[in-house]
mmCIF file of C-alpha atoms in Angstrom:
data_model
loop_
_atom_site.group_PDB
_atom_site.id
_atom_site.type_symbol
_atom_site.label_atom_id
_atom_site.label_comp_id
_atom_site.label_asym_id
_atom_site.label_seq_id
_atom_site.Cartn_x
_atom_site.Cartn_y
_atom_site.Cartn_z
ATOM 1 C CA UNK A 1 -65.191 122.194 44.784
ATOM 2 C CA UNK A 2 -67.325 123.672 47.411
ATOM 3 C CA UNK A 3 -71.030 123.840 46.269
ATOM 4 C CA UNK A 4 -74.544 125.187 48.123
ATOM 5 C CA UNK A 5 -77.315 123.656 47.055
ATOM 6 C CA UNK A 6 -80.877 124.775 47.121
ATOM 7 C CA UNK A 7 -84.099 122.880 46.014
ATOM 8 C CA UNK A 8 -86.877 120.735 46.686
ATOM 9 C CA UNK A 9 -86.326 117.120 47.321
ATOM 10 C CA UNK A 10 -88.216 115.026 44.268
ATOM 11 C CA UNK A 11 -87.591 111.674 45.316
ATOM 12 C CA UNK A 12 -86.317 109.591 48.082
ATOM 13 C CA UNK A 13 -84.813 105.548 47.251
ATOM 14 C CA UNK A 14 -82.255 103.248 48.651
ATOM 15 C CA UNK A 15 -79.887 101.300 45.964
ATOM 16 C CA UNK A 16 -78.636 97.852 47.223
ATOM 17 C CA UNK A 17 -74.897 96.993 46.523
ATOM 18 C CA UNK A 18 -73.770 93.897 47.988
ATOM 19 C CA UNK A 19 -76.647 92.869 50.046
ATOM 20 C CA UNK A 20 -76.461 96.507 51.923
ATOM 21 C CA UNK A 21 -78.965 98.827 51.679
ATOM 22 C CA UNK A 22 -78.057 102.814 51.110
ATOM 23 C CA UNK A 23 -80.285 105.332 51.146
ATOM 24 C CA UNK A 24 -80.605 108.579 49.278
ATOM 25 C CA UNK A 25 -82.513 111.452 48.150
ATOM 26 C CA UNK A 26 -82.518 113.101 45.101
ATOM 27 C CA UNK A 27 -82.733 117.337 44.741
ATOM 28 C CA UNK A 28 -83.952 119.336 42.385
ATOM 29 C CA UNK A 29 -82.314 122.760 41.695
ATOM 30 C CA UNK A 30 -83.603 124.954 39.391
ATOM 31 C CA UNK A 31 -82.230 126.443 37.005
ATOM 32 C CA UNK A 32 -81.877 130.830 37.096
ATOM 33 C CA UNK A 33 -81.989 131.549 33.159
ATOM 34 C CA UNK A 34 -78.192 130.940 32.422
ATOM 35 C CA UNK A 35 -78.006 127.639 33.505
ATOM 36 C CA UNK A 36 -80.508 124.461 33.301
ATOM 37 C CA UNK A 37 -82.183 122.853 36.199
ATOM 38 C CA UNK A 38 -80.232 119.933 37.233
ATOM 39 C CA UNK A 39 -81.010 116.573 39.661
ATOM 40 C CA UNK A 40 -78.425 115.926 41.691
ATOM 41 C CA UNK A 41 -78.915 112.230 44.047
ATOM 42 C CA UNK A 42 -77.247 112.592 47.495
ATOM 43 C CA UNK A 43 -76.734 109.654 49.867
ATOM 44 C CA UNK A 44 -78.276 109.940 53.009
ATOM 45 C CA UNK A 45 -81.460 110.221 54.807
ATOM 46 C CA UNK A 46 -83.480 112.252 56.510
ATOM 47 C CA UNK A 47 -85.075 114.634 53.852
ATOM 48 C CA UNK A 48 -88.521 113.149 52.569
ATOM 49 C CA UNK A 49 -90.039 113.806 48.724
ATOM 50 C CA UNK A 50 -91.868 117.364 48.772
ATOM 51 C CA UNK A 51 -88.964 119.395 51.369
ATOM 52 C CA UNK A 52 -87.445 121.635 50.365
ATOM 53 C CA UNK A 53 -83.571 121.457 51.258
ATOM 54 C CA UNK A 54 -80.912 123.816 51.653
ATOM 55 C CA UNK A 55 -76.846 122.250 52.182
ATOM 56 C CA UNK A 56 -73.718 122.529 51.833
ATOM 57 C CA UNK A 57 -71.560 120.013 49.835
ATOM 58 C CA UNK A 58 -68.339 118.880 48.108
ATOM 59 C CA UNK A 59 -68.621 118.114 44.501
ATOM 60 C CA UNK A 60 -67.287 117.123 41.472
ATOM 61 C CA UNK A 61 -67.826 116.913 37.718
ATOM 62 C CA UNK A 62 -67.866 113.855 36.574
ATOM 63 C CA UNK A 63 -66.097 112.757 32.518
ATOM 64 C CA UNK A 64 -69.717 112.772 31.280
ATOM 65 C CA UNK A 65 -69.887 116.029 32.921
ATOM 66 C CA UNK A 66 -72.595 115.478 35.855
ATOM 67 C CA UNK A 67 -72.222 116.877 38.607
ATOM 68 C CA UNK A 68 -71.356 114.600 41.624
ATOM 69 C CA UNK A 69 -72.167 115.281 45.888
ATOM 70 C CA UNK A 70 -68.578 113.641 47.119
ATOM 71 C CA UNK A 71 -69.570 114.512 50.399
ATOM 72 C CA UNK A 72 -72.319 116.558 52.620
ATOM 73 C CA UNK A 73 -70.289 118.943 54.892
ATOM 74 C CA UNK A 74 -73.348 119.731 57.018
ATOM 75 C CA UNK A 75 -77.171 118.096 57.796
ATOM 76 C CA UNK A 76 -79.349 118.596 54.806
ATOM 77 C CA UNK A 77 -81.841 120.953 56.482
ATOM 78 C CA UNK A 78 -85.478 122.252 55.435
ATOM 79 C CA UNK A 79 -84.740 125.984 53.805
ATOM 80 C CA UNK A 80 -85.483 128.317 56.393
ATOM 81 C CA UNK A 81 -84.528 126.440 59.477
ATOM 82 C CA UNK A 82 -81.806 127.334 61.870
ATOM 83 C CA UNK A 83 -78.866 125.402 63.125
#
């Protein structure tokens, strides 16, 4: 599933698997009423704690039923910035 995700970057980290180092962020999107705001960890770089972020993505909901980033179809960018 194709998802767009808006929000402000809340923390930034790397987790270390195998003596490698990978980075990610993790996004906060708020919530609009009807749903609850959720914090959704992408892999990657490039965004630091405080932007706010704006990107497209492939997701999925996991059996616990979090939501997943599978895979960033473009460059997280700051909200408001062109291509």
């Amino acid at each position: 599933m194709i998802a767009k995700i808006e929000g402000e970057c809340i923390g930034v980290g790397e987790s270390v698997f195998e003596n490698k180092a990978y980075p990610y962020f993790e996004v906060l999107q708020l919530g609009d009423g009807r749903r609850a705001s959720e914090i959704i960890r992408v892999s990657g770089s490039g965004v630091k704690k405080g932007d706010k972020v704006f990107l497209t993505a492939r997701v999925f909901v996991s059996d616990n039923g979090d939501l997943k980033v599978k895979k960033i179809d473009d460059e997280p960018l700051p909200v408001g910035k062109k291509i």
